[in-house]
Amino acid sequence: MLPSTYELYGDADFIFQQDLAPAHTAKSTKTWFNDHGIIVLDWPANSPDLNPIAKRKMKDMRPNNAEELKAAIKASLSSITPQQCHMLIASSMPCRIKAVIDAKGAQTKY
C-alpha cells in the first residue's frame, strides 16, 4: 500500500478509506496505520450506499459462484481509471453522504 500512496500523493496528506472487513479492523491493522501516520476515514460498516464506483461497475454482473464473483470484481475494479474515480466521487458523493446521514446509516435510494 505505501508504495502506491507515495506514487499517487507523494508527500501530500491523504485520508485512507477501507471496506471495514474484519481483518482491516483488527488491532494489528489499526496499529500499523497509526505507526505509519495514515489517517483512516471513519466509515460505516457494510455501506454499499457510499460505494458508487463498485456498485455501478457491478450492477449488470450475475456471477454463478464465488470464483466468478471474485473474477468479476477484479475485472470491474481494474477497469476503473483515476479520472472515472474522481468524477464519480465529485458528482455523487455529497448526495450519497447526506442521504446516509439523513437515514442514520440505514438503507438509502442509492
mmCIF file of N, CA and C in Angstrom:
data_model
loop_
_atom_site.group_PDB
_atom_site.id
_atom_site.type_symbol
_atom_site.label_atom_id
_atom_site.label_comp_id
_atom_site.label_asym_id
_atom_site.label_seq_id
_atom_site.Cartn_x
_atom_site.Cartn_y
_atom_site.Cartn_z
ATOM 1 N N MET A 1 0.801 -1.186 0.000
ATOM 2 C CA MET A 1 0.000 0.000 0.000
ATOM 3 C C MET A 1 0.854 1.265 0.000
ATOM 4 N N LEU A 2 1.880 1.308 0.804
ATOM 5 C CA LEU A 2 2.670 2.530 0.912
ATOM 6 C C LEU A 2 3.309 2.962 -0.407
ATOM 7 N N PRO A 3 3.896 2.044 -1.186
ATOM 8 C CA PRO A 3 4.450 2.492 -2.474
ATOM 9 C C PRO A 3 3.395 3.140 -3.378
ATOM 10 N N SER A 4 2.184 2.608 -3.371
ATOM 11 C CA SER A 4 1.122 3.181 -4.197
ATOM 12 C C SER A 4 0.727 4.573 -3.716
ATOM 13 N N THR A 5 0.653 4.751 -2.403
ATOM 14 C CA THR A 5 0.272 6.078 -1.902
ATOM 15 C C THR A 5 1.355 7.101 -2.201
ATOM 16 N N TYR A 6 2.616 6.707 -2.108
ATOM 17 C CA TYR A 6 3.695 7.641 -2.443
ATOM 18 C C TYR A 6 3.652 7.994 -3.922
ATOM 19 N N GLU A 7 3.344 7.001 -4.762
ATOM 20 C CA GLU A 7 3.257 7.253 -6.204
ATOM 21 C C GLU A 7 2.097 8.201 -6.526
ATOM 22 N N LEU A 8 0.970 8.008 -5.861
ATOM 23 C CA LEU A 8 -0.207 8.831 -6.133
ATOM 24 C C LEU A 8 -0.130 10.217 -5.496
ATOM 25 N N TYR A 9 0.357 10.293 -4.251
ATOM 26 C CA TYR A 9 0.260 11.529 -3.483
ATOM 27 C C TYR A 9 1.592 12.159 -3.113
ATOM 28 N N GLY A 10 2.675 11.451 -3.336
ATOM 29 C CA GLY A 10 3.964 11.988 -2.916
ATOM 30 C C GLY A 10 3.960 12.214 -1.420
ATOM 31 N N ASP A 11 4.367 13.405 -1.016
ATOM 32 C CA ASP A 11 4.393 13.741 0.414
ATOM 33 C C ASP A 11 3.107 14.429 0.874
ATOM 34 N N ALA A 12 2.130 14.554 -0.021
ATOM 35 C CA ALA A 12 0.878 15.233 0.347
ATOM 36 C C ALA A 12 0.080 14.388 1.339
ATOM 37 N N ASP A 13 -0.711 15.064 2.139
ATOM 38 C CA ASP A 13 -1.584 14.369 3.082
ATOM 39 C C ASP A 13 -2.726 13.700 2.339
ATOM 40 N N PHE A 14 -3.210 12.599 2.865
ATOM 41 C CA PHE A 14 -4.369 11.914 2.314
ATOM 42 C C PHE A 14 -5.076 11.185 3.439
ATOM 43 N N ILE A 15 -6.320 10.796 3.185
ATOM 44 C CA ILE A 15 -7.092 10.007 4.146
ATOM 45 C C ILE A 15 -7.437 8.699 3.459
ATOM 46 N N PHE A 16 -7.151 7.601 4.119
ATOM 47 C CA PHE A 16 -7.368 6.275 3.553
ATOM 48 C C PHE A 16 -8.780 5.787 3.878
ATOM 49 N N GLN A 17 -9.443 5.231 2.882
ATOM 50 C CA GLN A 17 -10.761 4.627 3.091
ATOM 51 C C GLN A 17 -10.636 3.131 2.865
ATOM 52 N N GLN A 18 -11.182 2.363 3.763
ATOM 53 C CA GLN A 18 -11.171 0.920 3.615
ATOM 54 C C GLN A 18 -12.588 0.378 3.718
ATOM 55 N N ASP A 19 -12.720 -0.933 3.522
ATOM 56 C CA ASP A 19 -14.060 -1.530 3.493
ATOM 57 C C ASP A 19 -14.512 -2.111 4.832
ATOM 58 N N LEU A 20 -13.719 -1.989 5.854
ATOM 59 C CA LEU A 20 -14.044 -2.458 7.205
ATOM 60 C C LEU A 20 -14.247 -3.967 7.312
ATOM 61 N N ALA A 21 -13.608 -4.710 6.445
ATOM 62 C CA ALA A 21 -13.594 -6.161 6.610
ATOM 63 C C ALA A 21 -12.931 -6.454 7.956
ATOM 64 N N PRO A 22 -13.296 -7.559 8.607
ATOM 65 C CA PRO A 22 -12.734 -7.836 9.937
ATOM 66 C C PRO A 22 -11.207 -7.763 10.007
ATOM 67 N N ALA A 23 -10.521 -8.240 8.978
ATOM 68 C CA ALA A 23 -9.055 -8.182 9.001
ATOM 69 C C ALA A 23 -8.553 -6.747 8.969
ATOM 70 N N HIS A 24 -9.333 -5.856 8.374
ATOM 71 C CA HIS A 24 -8.919 -4.465 8.269
ATOM 72 C C HIS A 24 -9.184 -3.677 9.540
ATOM 73 N N THR A 25 -10.011 -4.207 10.411
ATOM 74 C CA THR A 25 -10.301 -3.515 11.663
ATOM 75 C C THR A 25 -9.620 -4.176 12.857
ATOM 76 N N ALA A 26 -8.776 -5.148 12.572
ATOM 77 C CA ALA A 26 -8.042 -5.832 13.642
ATOM 78 C C ALA A 26 -7.104 -4.839 14.337
ATOM 79 N N LYS A 27 -6.825 -5.110 15.579
ATOM 80 C CA LYS A 27 -5.951 -4.228 16.355
ATOM 81 C C LYS A 27 -4.593 -4.065 15.669
ATOM 82 N N SER A 28 -4.045 -5.144 15.114
ATOM 83 C CA SER A 28 -2.735 -5.061 14.458
ATOM 84 C C SER A 28 -2.787 -4.157 13.220
ATOM 85 N N THR A 29 -3.892 -4.190 12.500
ATOM 86 C CA THR A 29 -4.038 -3.331 11.326
ATOM 87 C C THR A 29 -4.161 -1.876 11.745
ATOM 88 N N LYS A 30 -4.968 -1.618 12.762
ATOM 89 C CA LYS A 30 -5.108 -0.249 13.262
ATOM 90 C C LYS A 30 -3.763 0.274 13.758
ATOM 91 N N THR A 31 -3.004 -0.577 14.417
ATOM 92 C CA THR A 31 -1.688 -0.192 14.913
ATOM 93 C C THR A 31 -0.759 0.147 13.752
ATOM 94 N N TRP A 32 -0.804 -0.673 12.680
ATOM 95 C CA TRP A 32 0.039 -0.431 11.506
ATOM 96 C C TRP A 32 -0.275 0.931 10.902
ATOM 97 N N PHE A 33 -1.560 1.232 10.703
ATOM 98 C CA PHE A 33 -1.940 2.536 10.158
ATOM 99 C C PHE A 33 -1.419 3.654 11.061
ATOM 100 N N ASN A 34 -1.618 3.506 12.350
ATOM 101 C CA ASN A 34 -1.175 4.515 13.301
ATOM 102 C C ASN A 34 0.342 4.680 13.264
ATOM 103 N N ASP A 35 1.074 3.565 13.257
ATOM 104 C CA ASP A 35 2.537 3.608 13.239
ATOM 105 C C ASP A 35 3.088 4.281 11.981
ATOM 106 N N HIS A 36 2.322 4.198 10.884
ATOM 107 C CA HIS A 36 2.764 4.789 9.619
ATOM 108 C C HIS A 36 2.130 6.160 9.367
ATOM 109 N N GLY A 37 1.435 6.685 10.372
ATOM 110 C CA GLY A 37 0.868 8.023 10.263
ATOM 111 C C GLY A 37 -0.244 8.154 9.237
ATOM 112 N N ILE A 38 -0.952 7.065 8.985
ATOM 113 C CA ILE A 38 -2.019 7.076 7.992
ATOM 114 C C ILE A 38 -3.353 7.306 8.685
ATOM 115 N N ILE A 39 -4.038 8.341 8.244
ATOM 116 C CA ILE A 39 -5.366 8.652 8.777
ATOM 117 C C ILE A 39 -6.376 7.799 8.027
ATOM 118 N N VAL A 40 -7.236 7.105 8.775
ATOM 119 C CA VAL A 40 -8.258 6.239 8.166
ATOM 120 C C VAL A 40 -9.614 6.912 8.338
ATOM 121 N N LEU A 41 -10.342 6.999 7.248
ATOM 122 C CA LEU A 41 -11.661 7.615 7.258
ATOM 123 C C LEU A 41 -12.608 6.828 8.150
ATOM 124 N N ASP A 42 -13.320 7.530 9.008
ATOM 125 C CA ASP A 42 -14.348 6.903 9.837
ATOM 126 C C ASP A 42 -15.509 6.564 8.910
ATOM 127 N N TRP A 43 -15.792 5.304 8.726
ATOM 128 C CA TRP A 43 -16.693 4.840 7.676
ATOM 129 C C TRP A 43 -17.661 3.811 8.225
ATOM 130 N N PRO A 44 -18.941 3.919 7.932
ATOM 131 C CA PRO A 44 -19.884 2.908 8.433
ATOM 132 C C PRO A 44 -19.655 1.550 7.781
ATOM 133 N N ALA A 45 -19.757 0.493 8.557
ATOM 134 C CA ALA A 45 -19.587 -0.862 8.024
ATOM 135 C C ALA A 45 -20.718 -1.183 7.059
ATOM 136 N N ASN A 46 -20.420 -2.032 6.100
ATOM 137 C CA ASN A 46 -21.423 -2.513 5.144
ATOM 138 C C ASN A 46 -22.205 -1.357 4.531
ATOM 139 N N SER A 47 -21.501 -0.459 3.865
ATOM 140 C CA SER A 47 -22.142 0.740 3.339
ATOM 141 C C SER A 47 -22.121 0.796 1.814
ATOM 142 N N PRO A 48 -22.856 -0.077 1.132
ATOM 143 C CA PRO A 48 -22.862 -0.018 -0.328
ATOM 144 C C PRO A 48 -23.420 1.294 -0.849
ATOM 145 N N ASP A 49 -24.231 1.987 -0.056
ATOM 146 C CA ASP A 49 -24.761 3.275 -0.476
ATOM 147 C C ASP A 49 -23.647 4.297 -0.680
ATOM 148 N N LEU A 50 -22.515 4.078 -0.037
ATOM 149 C CA LEU A 50 -21.400 5.005 -0.147
ATOM 150 C C LEU A 50 -20.293 4.461 -1.048
ATOM 151 N N ASN A 51 -20.599 3.488 -1.870
ATOM 152 C CA ASN A 51 -19.609 2.916 -2.764
ATOM 153 C C ASN A 51 -20.116 2.975 -4.198
ATOM 154 N N PRO A 52 -20.188 4.166 -4.779
ATOM 155 C CA PRO A 52 -20.771 4.314 -6.108
ATOM 156 C C PRO A 52 -19.969 3.653 -7.211
ATOM 157 N N ILE A 53 -18.668 3.569 -7.040
ATOM 158 C CA ILE A 53 -17.836 3.041 -8.118
ATOM 159 C C ILE A 53 -18.049 1.540 -8.269
ATOM 160 N N ALA A 54 -17.876 0.799 -7.205
ATOM 161 C CA ALA A 54 -18.049 -0.650 -7.290
ATOM 162 C C ALA A 54 -19.497 -1.001 -7.637
ATOM 163 N N LYS A 55 -20.429 -0.309 -7.043
ATOM 164 C CA LYS A 55 -21.842 -0.601 -7.282
ATOM 165 C C LYS A 55 -22.195 -0.403 -8.751
ATOM 166 N N ARG A 56 -21.755 0.683 -9.336
ATOM 167 C CA ARG A 56 -22.052 0.982 -10.737
ATOM 168 C C ARG A 56 -21.406 -0.035 -11.679
ATOM 169 N N LYS A 57 -20.179 -0.408 -11.410
ATOM 170 C CA LYS A 57 -19.467 -1.349 -12.273
ATOM 171 C C LYS A 57 -20.032 -2.761 -12.186
ATOM 172 N N MET A 58 -20.616 -3.117 -11.048
ATOM 173 C CA MET A 58 -21.067 -4.492 -10.833
ATOM 174 C C MET A 58 -22.555 -4.702 -11.109
ATOM 175 N N LYS A 59 -23.299 -3.647 -11.427
ATOM 176 C CA LYS A 59 -24.762 -3.736 -11.471
ATOM 177 C C LYS A 59 -25.308 -4.766 -12.459
ATOM 178 N N ASP A 60 -24.640 -5.009 -13.571
ATOM 179 C CA ASP A 60 -25.161 -5.948 -14.567
ATOM 180 C C ASP A 60 -24.512 -7.330 -14.508
ATOM 181 N N MET A 61 -23.613 -7.535 -13.590
ATOM 182 C CA MET A 61 -22.916 -8.819 -13.494
ATOM 183 C C MET A 61 -23.741 -9.813 -12.691
ATOM 184 N N ARG A 62 -23.764 -11.037 -13.145
ATOM 185 C CA ARG A 62 -24.517 -12.101 -12.468
ATOM 186 C C ARG A 62 -23.632 -13.342 -12.314
ATOM 187 N N PRO A 63 -22.626 -13.266 -11.424
ATOM 188 C CA PRO A 63 -21.756 -14.436 -11.229
ATOM 189 C C PRO A 63 -22.541 -15.602 -10.634
ATOM 190 N N ASN A 64 -22.133 -16.807 -10.992
ATOM 191 C CA ASN A 64 -22.818 -18.018 -10.544
ATOM 192 C C ASN A 64 -22.185 -18.664 -9.319
ATOM 193 N N ASN A 65 -20.970 -18.256 -8.988
ATOM 194 C CA ASN A 65 -20.298 -18.849 -7.832
ATOM 195 C C ASN A 65 -19.241 -17.869 -7.316
ATOM 196 N N ALA A 66 -18.590 -18.246 -6.235
ATOM 197 C CA ALA A 66 -17.628 -17.355 -5.586
ATOM 198 C C ALA A 66 -16.454 -17.014 -6.504
ATOM 199 N N GLU A 67 -15.977 -17.975 -7.259
ATOM 200 C CA GLU A 67 -14.844 -17.711 -8.154
ATOM 201 C C GLU A 67 -15.217 -16.723 -9.247
ATOM 202 N N GLU A 68 -16.404 -16.873 -9.817
ATOM 203 C CA GLU A 68 -16.866 -15.926 -10.830
ATOM 204 C C GLU A 68 -17.056 -14.539 -10.232
ATOM 205 N N LEU A 69 -17.534 -14.485 -8.998
ATOM 206 C CA LEU A 69 -17.711 -13.200 -8.330
ATOM 207 C C LEU A 69 -16.361 -12.521 -8.127
ATOM 208 N N LYS A 70 -15.381 -13.265 -7.638
ATOM 209 C CA LYS A 70 -14.048 -12.698 -7.438
ATOM 210 C C LYS A 70 -13.474 -12.188 -8.757
ATOM 211 N N ALA A 71 -13.618 -12.972 -9.811
ATOM 212 C CA ALA A 71 -13.098 -12.564 -11.118
ATOM 213 C C ALA A 71 -13.819 -11.316 -11.632
ATOM 214 N N ALA A 72 -15.131 -11.262 -11.434
ATOM 215 C CA ALA A 72 -15.910 -10.105 -11.882
ATOM 216 C C ALA A 72 -15.502 -8.848 -11.121
ATOM 217 N N ILE A 73 -15.294 -8.976 -9.826
ATOM 218 C CA ILE A 73 -14.881 -7.828 -9.016
ATOM 219 C C ILE A 73 -13.510 -7.326 -9.466
ATOM 220 N N LYS A 74 -12.575 -8.255 -9.632
ATOM 221 C CA LYS A 74 -11.233 -7.857 -10.065
ATOM 222 C C LYS A 74 -11.271 -7.182 -11.430
ATOM 223 N N ALA A 75 -12.037 -7.752 -12.356
ATOM 224 C CA ALA A 75 -12.117 -7.179 -13.703
ATOM 225 C C ALA A 75 -12.761 -5.797 -13.681
ATOM 226 N N SER A 76 -13.840 -5.659 -12.926
ATOM 227 C CA SER A 76 -14.530 -4.365 -12.921
ATOM 228 C C SER A 76 -13.697 -3.290 -12.236
ATOM 229 N N LEU A 77 -13.071 -3.618 -11.128
ATOM 230 C CA LEU A 77 -12.270 -2.623 -10.429
ATOM 231 C C LEU A 77 -11.007 -2.252 -11.194
ATOM 232 N N SER A 78 -10.418 -3.209 -11.893
ATOM 233 C CA SER A 78 -9.200 -2.894 -12.654
ATOM 234 C C SER A 78 -9.500 -2.052 -13.887
ATOM 235 N N SER A 79 -10.763 -1.987 -14.295
ATOM 236 C CA SER A 79 -11.121 -1.189 -15.477
ATOM 237 C C SER A 79 -11.405 0.274 -15.128
ATOM 238 N N ILE A 80 -11.417 0.620 -13.856
ATOM 239 C CA ILE A 80 -11.719 1.992 -13.447
ATOM 240 C C ILE A 80 -10.469 2.857 -13.582
ATOM 241 N N THR A 81 -10.600 3.949 -14.306
ATOM 242 C CA THR A 81 -9.479 4.883 -14.437
ATOM 243 C C THR A 81 -9.514 5.883 -13.286
ATOM 244 N N PRO A 82 -8.379 6.490 -12.973
ATOM 245 C CA PRO A 82 -8.386 7.525 -11.932
ATOM 246 C C PRO A 82 -9.357 8.660 -12.264
ATOM 247 N N GLN A 83 -9.470 9.015 -13.528
ATOM 248 C CA GLN A 83 -10.383 10.085 -13.924
ATOM 249 C C GLN A 83 -11.831 9.702 -13.632
ATOM 250 N N GLN A 84 -12.204 8.458 -13.921
ATOM 251 C CA GLN A 84 -13.563 7.995 -13.613
ATOM 252 C C GLN A 84 -13.817 8.039 -12.116
ATOM 253 N N CYS A 85 -12.854 7.618 -11.357
ATOM 254 C CA CYS A 85 -12.973 7.598 -9.898
ATOM 255 C C CYS A 85 -13.218 9.010 -9.371
ATOM 256 N N HIS A 86 -12.412 9.957 -9.799
ATOM 257 C CA HIS A 86 -12.567 11.334 -9.341
ATOM 258 C C HIS A 86 -13.915 11.912 -9.769
ATOM 259 N N MET A 87 -14.346 11.627 -10.988
ATOM 260 C CA MET A 87 -15.619 12.147 -11.479
ATOM 261 C C MET A 87 -16.790 11.588 -10.671
ATOM 262 N N LEU A 88 -16.774 10.290 -10.405
ATOM 263 C CA LEU A 88 -17.862 9.686 -9.639
ATOM 264 C C LEU A 88 -17.914 10.212 -8.211
ATOM 265 N N ILE A 89 -16.767 10.372 -7.626
ATOM 266 C CA ILE A 89 -16.721 10.895 -6.261
ATOM 267 C C ILE A 89 -17.251 12.325 -6.222
ATOM 268 N N ALA A 90 -16.794 13.154 -7.148
ATOM 269 C CA ALA A 90 -17.211 14.555 -7.164
ATOM 270 C C ALA A 90 -18.693 14.712 -7.479
ATOM 271 N N SER A 91 -19.228 13.845 -8.344
ATOM 272 C CA SER A 91 -20.600 14.047 -8.801
ATOM 273 C C SER A 91 -21.661 13.464 -7.864
ATOM 274 N N SER A 92 -21.346 12.378 -7.176
ATOM 275 C CA SER A 92 -22.420 11.743 -6.407
ATOM 276 C C SER A 92 -22.177 11.624 -4.906
ATOM 277 N N MET A 93 -20.960 11.736 -4.455
ATOM 278 C CA MET A 93 -20.703 11.505 -3.040
ATOM 279 C C MET A 93 -21.395 12.495 -2.106
ATOM 280 N N PRO A 94 -21.445 13.791 -2.402
ATOM 281 C CA PRO A 94 -22.139 14.688 -1.465
ATOM 282 C C PRO A 94 -23.598 14.278 -1.228
ATOM 283 N N CYS A 95 -24.308 13.914 -2.294
ATOM 284 C CA CYS A 95 -25.709 13.491 -2.141
ATOM 285 C C CYS A 95 -25.807 12.166 -1.392
ATOM 286 N N ARG A 96 -24.901 11.249 -1.686
ATOM 287 C CA ARG A 96 -24.911 9.950 -1.014
ATOM 288 C C ARG A 96 -24.651 10.107 0.480
ATOM 289 N N ILE A 97 -23.674 10.911 0.813
ATOM 290 C CA ILE A 97 -23.336 11.111 2.220
ATOM 291 C C ILE A 97 -24.509 11.738 2.972
ATOM 292 N N LYS A 98 -25.120 12.758 2.381
ATOM 293 C CA LYS A 98 -26.280 13.386 3.009
ATOM 294 C C LYS A 98 -27.407 12.379 3.214
ATOM 295 N N ALA A 99 -27.665 11.526 2.195
ATOM 296 C CA ALA A 99 -28.733 10.533 2.307
ATOM 297 C C ALA A 99 -28.454 9.539 3.432
ATOM 298 N N VAL A 100 -27.207 9.093 3.565
ATOM 299 C CA VAL A 100 -26.851 8.145 4.622
ATOM 300 C C VAL A 100 -26.985 8.801 5.994
ATOM 301 N N ILE A 101 -26.553 10.055 6.099
ATOM 302 C CA ILE A 101 -26.692 10.769 7.374
ATOM 303 C C ILE A 101 -28.166 10.932 7.716
ATOM 304 N N ASP A 102 -28.972 11.371 6.733
ATOM 305 C CA ASP A 102 -30.403 11.557 6.977
ATOM 306 C C ASP A 102 -31.089 10.252 7.378
ATOM 307 N N ALA A 103 -30.610 9.130 6.803
ATOM 308 C CA ALA A 103 -31.190 7.815 7.110
ATOM 309 C C ALA A 103 -30.558 7.187 8.349
ATOM 310 N N LYS A 104 -29.657 7.932 9.001
ATOM 311 C CA LYS A 104 -28.959 7.449 10.200
ATOM 312 C C LYS A 104 -28.279 6.103 9.973
ATOM 313 N N GLY A 105 -27.676 5.958 8.778
ATOM 314 C CA GLY A 105 -26.931 4.756 8.440
ATOM 315 C C GLY A 105 -27.770 3.647 7.831
ATOM 316 N N ALA A 106 -29.064 3.820 7.790
ATOM 317 C CA ALA A 106 -29.926 2.798 7.191
ATOM 318 C C ALA A 106 -29.848 2.897 5.659
ATOM 319 N N GLN A 107 -30.523 1.983 4.994
ATOM 320 C CA GLN A 107 -30.507 1.923 3.538
ATOM 321 C C GLN A 107 -31.069 3.208 2.934
ATOM 322 N N THR A 108 -30.505 3.592 1.784
ATOM 323 C CA THR A 108 -30.980 4.768 1.051
ATOM 324 C C THR A 108 -31.359 4.366 -0.365
ATOM 325 N N LYS A 109 -31.780 5.327 -1.161
ATOM 326 C CA LYS A 109 -32.115 5.037 -2.558
ATOM 327 C C LYS A 109 -30.908 4.635 -3.378
ATOM 328 N N TYR A 110 -29.719 4.887 -2.865
ATOM 329 C CA TYR A 110 -28.512 4.551 -3.588
ATOM 330 C C TYR A 110 -28.177 3.090 -3.418
#
